[in-house]
Amino acid sequence: MQRIAVISEHASPLALPGGTDSGGQNVCVGHLARELSRLGYRLDIFTRREHAAQPAIVEWRSGVRSAISPGAAWPCRSPRCTGPC
């Protein structure tokens, strides 16, 4: 079994489409992860935290984990952000 590390600097597949800052990249990353896991790959998606209480690693789907990037701050400190990033 091969493992793949995916870096999604801004969009977490855990984010619900249609929410603040979600609906494009997170949908694409989630779809890619699902399809690769169906082919037998195991994936770790390194991304931002969705909320303050989110665990460092979340088993999102079978074979797909979402992991908080070590550099991802909460709350976001970017001047353009009005919510989590």
GROMACS .gro file of N, CA, C and O in nm:
model
  340
    1MET      N    1   0.084  -0.117   0.000
    1MET     CA    2   0.000   0.000   0.000
    1MET      C    3   0.089   0.124   0.000
    1MET      O    4   0.181   0.135   0.078
    2GLN      N    5   0.060   0.216  -0.090
    2GLN     CA    6   0.137   0.340  -0.099
    2GLN      C    7   0.064   0.451  -0.026
    2GLN      O    8  -0.059   0.457  -0.025
    3ARG      N    9   0.144   0.538   0.035
    3ARG     CA   10   0.089   0.654   0.105
    3ARG      C   11   0.120   0.779   0.025
    3ARG      O   12   0.226   0.791  -0.035
    4ILE      N   13   0.026   0.873   0.026
    4ILE     CA   14   0.043   0.999  -0.044
    4ILE      C   15   0.019   1.112   0.055
    4ILE      O   16  -0.081   1.110   0.128
    5ALA      N   17   0.108   1.209   0.057
    5ALA     CA   18   0.089   1.330   0.138
    5ALA      C   19   0.038   1.439   0.044
    5ALA      O   20   0.097   1.465  -0.061
    6VAL      N   21  -0.074   1.500   0.082
    6VAL     CA   22  -0.134   1.608   0.004
    6VAL      C   23  -0.125   1.735   0.088
    6VAL      O   24  -0.160   1.733   0.206
    7ILE      N   25  -0.079   1.843   0.029
    7ILE     CA   26  -0.076   1.971   0.099
    7ILE      C   27  -0.183   2.061   0.038
    7ILE      O   28  -0.179   2.091  -0.081
    8SER      N   29  -0.278   2.098   0.119
    8SER     CA   30  -0.384   2.189   0.076
    8SER      C   31  -0.376   2.309   0.169
    8SER      O   32  -0.433   2.310   0.277
    9GLU      N   33  -0.303   2.410   0.125
    9GLU     CA   34  -0.266   2.520   0.213
    9GLU      C   35  -0.383   2.603   0.262
    9GLU      O   36  -0.374   2.670   0.364
   10HIS      N   37  -0.494   2.597   0.195
   10HIS     CA   38  -0.603   2.686   0.233
   10HIS      C   39  -0.736   2.613   0.253
   10HIS      O   40  -0.822   2.663   0.324
   11ALA      N   41  -0.754   2.500   0.191
   11ALA     CA   42  -0.886   2.437   0.191
   11ALA      C   43  -0.882   2.298   0.252
   11ALA      O   44  -0.809   2.212   0.206
   12SER      N   45  -0.963   2.279   0.353
   12SER     CA   46  -0.973   2.149   0.418
   12SER      C   47  -1.091   2.073   0.362
   12SER      O   48  -1.201   2.129   0.348
   13PRO      N   49  -1.076   1.943   0.334
   13PRO     CA   50  -1.191   1.865   0.288
   13PRO      C   51  -1.296   1.848   0.398
   13PRO      O   52  -1.408   1.807   0.370
   14LEU      N   53  -1.261   1.883   0.521
   14LEU     CA   54  -1.357   1.874   0.631
   14LEU      C   55  -1.459   1.988   0.625
   14LEU      O   56  -1.566   1.979   0.685
   15ALA      N   57  -1.427   2.096   0.554
   15ALA     CA   58  -1.517   2.210   0.545
   15ALA      C   59  -1.639   2.174   0.461
   15ALA      O   60  -1.628   2.109   0.358
   16LEU      N   61  -1.755   2.218   0.506
   16LEU     CA   62  -1.877   2.192   0.430
   16LEU      C   63  -1.887   2.289   0.314
   16LEU      O   64  -1.870   2.410   0.332
   17PRO      N   65  -1.914   2.239   0.193
   17PRO     CA   66  -1.929   2.329   0.078
   17PRO      C   67  -2.038   2.433   0.103
   17PRO      O   68  -2.140   2.404   0.164
   18GLY      N   69  -2.011   2.553   0.058
   18GLY     CA   70  -2.107   2.661   0.075
   18GLY      C   71  -2.085   2.743   0.199
   18GLY      O   72  -2.146   2.847   0.217
   19GLY      N   73  -1.994   2.699   0.286
   19GLY     CA   74  -1.963   2.775   0.406
   19GLY      C   75  -1.862   2.885   0.374
   19GLY      O   76  -1.823   2.905   0.259
   20THR      N   77  -1.820   2.956   0.475
   20THR     CA   78  -1.721   3.061   0.458
   20THR      C   79  -1.592   3.000   0.407
   20THR      O   80  -1.541   2.905   0.463
   21ASP      N   81  -1.541   3.053   0.299
   21ASP     CA   82  -1.413   3.009   0.242
   21ASP      C   83  -1.413   2.861   0.202
   21ASP      O   84  -1.313   2.793   0.217
   22SER      N   85  -1.525   2.809   0.156
   22SER     CA   86  -1.527   2.670   0.112
   22SER      C   87  -1.619   2.654  -0.008
   22SER      O   88  -1.711   2.732  -0.028
   23GLY      N   89  -1.590   2.554  -0.086
   23GLY     CA   90  -1.676   2.525  -0.199
   23GLY      C   91  -1.603   2.502  -0.329
   23GLY      O   92  -1.660   2.454  -0.425
   24GLY      N   93  -1.477   2.534  -0.334
   24GLY     CA   94  -1.400   2.514  -0.457
   24GLY      C   95  -1.286   2.416  -0.435
   24GLY      O   96  -1.298   2.298  -0.464
   25GLN      N   97  -1.179   2.469  -0.380
   25GLN     CA   98  -1.059   2.387  -0.360
   25GLN      C   99  -1.087   2.271  -0.264
   25GLN      O  100  -1.041   2.160  -0.289
   26ASN      N  101  -1.163   2.294  -0.159
   26ASN     CA  102  -1.186   2.184  -0.065
   26ASN      C  103  -1.267   2.071  -0.129
   26ASN      O  104  -1.247   1.954  -0.100
   27VAL      N  105  -1.359   2.104  -0.219
   27VAL     CA  106  -1.437   2.002  -0.289
   27VAL      C  107  -1.345   1.923  -0.382
   27VAL      O  108  -1.351   1.800  -0.387
   28CYS      N  109  -1.257   1.992  -0.453
   28CYS     CA  110  -1.163   1.927  -0.544
   28CYS      C  111  -1.067   1.836  -0.468
   28CYS      O  112  -1.045   1.721  -0.507
   29VAL      N  113  -1.011   1.885  -0.359
   29VAL     CA  114  -0.918   1.805  -0.278
   29VAL      C  115  -0.990   1.682  -0.222
   29VAL      O  116  -0.937   1.570  -0.225
   30GLY      N  117  -1.112   1.701  -0.174
   30GLY     CA  118  -1.188   1.588  -0.120
   30GLY      C  119  -1.220   1.484  -0.224
   30GLY      O  120  -1.207   1.363  -0.200
   31HIS      N  121  -1.260   1.528  -0.343
   31HIS     CA  122  -1.291   1.435  -0.452
   31HIS      C  123  -1.167   1.356  -0.493
   31HIS      O  124  -1.172   1.234  -0.509
   32LEU      N  125  -1.055   1.425  -0.511
   32LEU     CA  126  -0.930   1.359  -0.548
   32LEU      C  127  -0.891   1.256  -0.442
   32LEU      O  128  -0.854   1.142  -0.474
   33ALA      N  129  -0.902   1.293  -0.315
   33ALA     CA  130  -0.867   1.201  -0.206
   33ALA      C  131  -0.956   1.077  -0.206
   33ALA      O  132  -0.908   0.965  -0.191
   34ARG      N  133  -1.087   1.097  -0.223
   34ARG     CA  134  -1.179   0.982  -0.228
   34ARG      C  135  -1.144   0.887  -0.341
   34ARG      O  136  -1.141   0.765  -0.324
   35GLU      N  137  -1.119   0.943  -0.459
   35GLU     CA  138  -1.090   0.858  -0.575
   35GLU      C  139  -0.957   0.784  -0.559
   35GLU      O  140  -0.947   0.666  -0.593
   36LEU      N  141  -0.855   0.852  -0.508
   36LEU     CA  142  -0.727   0.784  -0.487
   36LEU      C  143  -0.738   0.675  -0.380
   36LEU      O  144  -0.678   0.569  -0.393
   37SER      N  145  -0.819   0.699  -0.277
   37SER     CA  146  -0.836   0.595  -0.174
   37SER      C  147  -0.910   0.475  -0.231
   37SER      O  148  -0.882   0.361  -0.193
   38ARG      N  149  -1.002   0.497  -0.324
   38ARG     CA  150  -1.071   0.385  -0.390
   38ARG      C  151  -0.975   0.299  -0.471
   38ARG      O  152  -1.001   0.181  -0.494
   39LEU      N  153  -0.867   0.362  -0.518
   39LEU     CA  154  -0.766   0.288  -0.594
   39LEU      C  155  -0.666   0.217  -0.503
   39LEU      O  156  -0.575   0.151  -0.551
   40GLY      N  157  -0.683   0.233  -0.371
   40GLY     CA  158  -0.598   0.162  -0.276
   40GLY      C  159  -0.490   0.245  -0.212
   40GLY      O  160  -0.412   0.193  -0.132
   41TYR      N  161  -0.481   0.373  -0.244
   41TYR     CA  162  -0.382   0.459  -0.180
   41TYR      C  163  -0.433   0.505  -0.045
   41TYR      O  164  -0.553   0.516  -0.022
   42ARG      N  165  -0.340   0.533   0.046
   42ARG     CA  166  -0.372   0.593   0.176
   42ARG      C  167  -0.322   0.737   0.171
   42ARG      O  168  -0.211   0.760   0.126
   43LEU      N  169  -0.404   0.831   0.214
   43LEU     CA  170  -0.368   0.972   0.202
   43LEU      C  171  -0.370   1.043   0.337
   43LEU      O  172  -0.457   1.016   0.420
   44ASP      N  173  -0.275   1.134   0.354
   44ASP     CA  174  -0.275   1.230   0.463
   44ASP      C  175  -0.282   1.366   0.398
   44ASP      O  176  -0.195   1.403   0.318
   45ILE      N  177  -0.387   1.441   0.429
   45ILE     CA  178  -0.405   1.575   0.374
   45ILE      C  179  -0.365   1.676   0.482
   45ILE      O  180  -0.430   1.683   0.587
   46PHE      N  181  -0.257   1.748   0.458
   46PHE     CA  182  -0.210   1.849   0.553
   46PHE      C  183  -0.275   1.981   0.516
   46PHE      O  184  -0.259   2.030   0.405
   47THR      N  185  -0.348   2.037   0.611
   47THR     CA  186  -0.428   2.156   0.581
   47THR      C  187  -0.446   2.240   0.706
   47THR      O  188  -0.387   2.213   0.811
   48ARG      N  189  -0.534   2.339   0.696
   48ARG     CA  190  -0.561   2.428   0.809
   48ARG      C  191  -0.665   2.367   0.902
   48ARG      O  192  -0.739   2.277   0.865
   49ARG      N  193  -0.670   2.421   1.020
   49ARG     CA  194  -0.768   2.378   1.120
   49ARG      C  195  -0.904   2.439   1.086
   49ARG      O  196  -0.914   2.555   1.049
   50GLU      N  197  -1.011   2.363   1.096
   50GLU     CA  198  -1.145   2.412   1.067
   50GLU      C  199  -1.208   2.482   1.187
   50GLU      O  200  -1.293   2.568   1.171
   51HIS      N  201  -1.173   2.441   1.307
   51HIS     CA  202  -1.223   2.506   1.428
   51HIS      C  203  -1.125   2.479   1.541
   51HIS      O  204  -1.042   2.388   1.533
   52ALA      N  205  -1.133   2.560   1.644
   52ALA     CA  206  -1.034   2.556   1.752
   52ALA      C  207  -1.025   2.419   1.821
   52ALA      O  208  -0.919   2.381   1.868
   53ALA      N  209  -1.135   2.347   1.830
   53ALA     CA  210  -1.136   2.219   1.901
   53ALA      C  211  -1.103   2.099   1.813
   53ALA      O  212  -1.106   1.986   1.859
   54GLN      N  213  -1.071   2.123   1.688
   54GLN     CA  214  -1.044   2.012   1.595
   54GLN      C  215  -0.919   1.936   1.638
   54GLN      O  216  -0.816   1.997   1.663
   55PRO      N  217  -0.926   1.804   1.644
   55PRO     CA  218  -0.807   1.724   1.676
   55PRO      C  219  -0.700   1.742   1.567
   55PRO      O  220  -0.731   1.781   1.455
   56ALA      N  221  -0.578   1.712   1.603
   56ALA     CA  222  -0.466   1.728   1.509
   56ALA      C  223  -0.480   1.636   1.388
   56ALA      O  224  -0.438   1.671   1.278
   57ILE      N  225  -0.538   1.519   1.407
   57ILE     CA  226  -0.558   1.424   1.296
   57ILE      C  227  -0.702   1.375   1.302
   57ILE      O  228  -0.750   1.332   1.407
   58VAL      N  229  -0.770   1.381   1.187
   58VAL     CA  230  -0.909   1.335   1.176
   58VAL      C  231  -0.916   1.231   1.066
   58VAL      O  232  -0.871   1.256   0.954
   59GLU      N  233  -0.970   1.114   1.096
   59GLU     CA  234  -0.994   1.013   0.993
   59GLU      C  235  -1.117   1.059   0.917
   59GLU      O  236  -1.230   1.050   0.966
   60TRP      N  237  -1.097   1.115   0.799
   60TRP     CA  238  -1.205   1.177   0.723
   60TRP      C  239  -1.287   1.073   0.649
   60TRP      O  240  -1.409   1.073   0.652
   61ARG      N  241  -1.222   0.985   0.580
   61ARG     CA  242  -1.282   0.873   0.508
   61ARG      C  243  -1.191   0.753   0.529
   61ARG      O  244  -1.078   0.767   0.573
   62SER      N  245  -1.238   0.638   0.492
   62SER     CA  246  -1.153   0.520   0.501
   62SER      C  247  -1.028   0.541   0.416
   62SER      O  248  -1.039   0.566   0.295
   63GLY      N  249  -0.914   0.539   0.478
   63GLY     CA  250  -0.788   0.556   0.405
   63GLY      C  251  -0.746   0.701   0.384
   63GLY      O  252  -0.643   0.727   0.324
   64VAL      N  253  -0.826   0.795   0.435
   64VAL     CA  254  -0.794   0.938   0.416
   64VAL      C  255  -0.799   1.009   0.551
   64VAL      O  256  -0.902   1.009   0.618
   65ARG      N  257  -0.685   1.067   0.590
   65ARG     CA  258  -0.679   1.144   0.713
   65ARG      C  259  -0.652   1.290   0.682
   65ARG      O  260  -0.578   1.321   0.589
   66SER      N  261  -0.713   1.377   0.759
   66SER     CA  262  -0.685   1.519   0.751
   66SER      C  263  -0.599   1.552   0.872
   66SER      O  264  -0.635   1.521   0.985
   67ALA      N  265  -0.484   1.611   0.846
   67ALA     CA  266  -0.391   1.645   0.954
   67ALA      C  267  -0.364   1.795   0.952
   67ALA      O  268  -0.350   1.854   0.844
   68ILE      N  269  -0.356   1.854   1.069
   68ILE     CA  270  -0.330   1.997   1.077
   68ILE      C  271  -0.184   2.022   1.042
   68ILE      O  272  -0.094   1.961   1.099
   69SER      N  273  -0.163   2.111   0.948
   69SER     CA  274  -0.028   2.149   0.911
   69SER      C  275   0.037   2.216   1.032
   69SER      O  276  -0.026   2.300   1.097
   70PRO      N  277   0.162   2.182   1.063
   70PRO     CA  278   0.228   2.242   1.180
   70PRO      C  279   0.232   2.395   1.175
   70PRO      O  280   0.234   2.460   1.277
   71GLY      N  281   0.228   2.454   1.057
   71GLY     CA  282   0.233   2.599   1.045
   71GLY      C  283   0.097   2.665   1.043
   71GLY      O  284   0.086   2.787   1.034
   72ALA      N  285  -0.011   2.588   1.052
   72ALA     CA  286  -0.146   2.644   1.043
   72ALA      C  287  -0.188   2.701   1.177
   72ALA      O  288  -0.199   2.630   1.276
   73ALA      N  289  -0.209   2.830   1.179
   73ALA     CA  290  -0.245   2.898   1.304
   73ALA      C  291  -0.396   2.901   1.324
   73ALA      O  292  -0.471   2.896   1.228
   74TRP      N  293  -0.439   2.910   1.449
   74TRP     CA  294  -0.579   2.933   1.481
   74TRP      C  295  -0.584   3.038   1.590
   74TRP      O  296  -0.518   3.021   1.691
   75PRO      N  297  -0.658   3.143   1.579
   75PRO     CA  298  -0.728   3.182   1.457
   75PRO      C  299  -0.631   3.236   1.354
   75PRO      O  300  -0.517   3.267   1.386
   76CYS      N  301  -0.679   3.249   1.235
   76CYS     CA  302  -0.597   3.298   1.125
   76CYS      C  303  -0.548   3.439   1.157
   76CYS      O  304  -0.622   3.521   1.208
   77ARG      N  305  -0.424   3.467   1.122
   77ARG     CA  306  -0.369   3.600   1.148
   77ARG      C  307  -0.355   3.682   1.020
   77ARG      O  308  -0.298   3.789   1.021
   78SER      N  309  -0.408   3.633   0.911
   78SER     CA  310  -0.402   3.706   0.786
   78SER      C  311  -0.501   3.822   0.789
   78SER      O  312  -0.615   3.805   0.833
   79PRO      N  313  -0.462   3.941   0.741
   79PRO     CA  314  -0.553   4.055   0.743
   79PRO      C  315  -0.678   4.035   0.658
   79PRO      O  316  -0.781   4.097   0.681
   80ARG      N  317  -0.675   3.945   0.558
   80ARG     CA  318  -0.791   3.926   0.472
   80ARG      C  319  -0.894   3.832   0.531
   80ARG      O  320  -1.005   3.824   0.485
   81CYS      N  321  -0.858   3.761   0.637
   81CYS     CA  322  -0.949   3.662   0.694
   81CYS      C  323  -1.046   3.727   0.793
   81CYS      O  324  -1.008   3.813   0.871
   82THR      N  325  -1.168   3.679   0.787
   82THR     CA  326  -1.267   3.720   0.885
   82THR      C  327  -1.311   3.601   0.970
   82THR      O  328  -1.394   3.614   1.057
   83GLY      N  329  -1.257   3.487   0.941
   83GLY     CA  330  -1.292   3.366   1.015
   83GLY      C  331  -1.174   3.270   1.014
   83GLY      O  332  -1.062   3.313   0.993
   84PRO      N  333  -1.198   3.143   1.033
   84PRO     CA  334  -1.089   3.047   1.035
   84PRO      C  335  -1.021   3.035   0.899
   84PRO      O  336  -1.083   3.049   0.796
   85CYS      N  337  -0.892   3.012   0.903
   85CYS     CA  338  -0.819   2.986   0.780
   85CYS      C  339  -0.720   2.875   0.800
   85CYS      O  340  -0.678   2.848   0.904
   0.00000   0.00000   0.00000
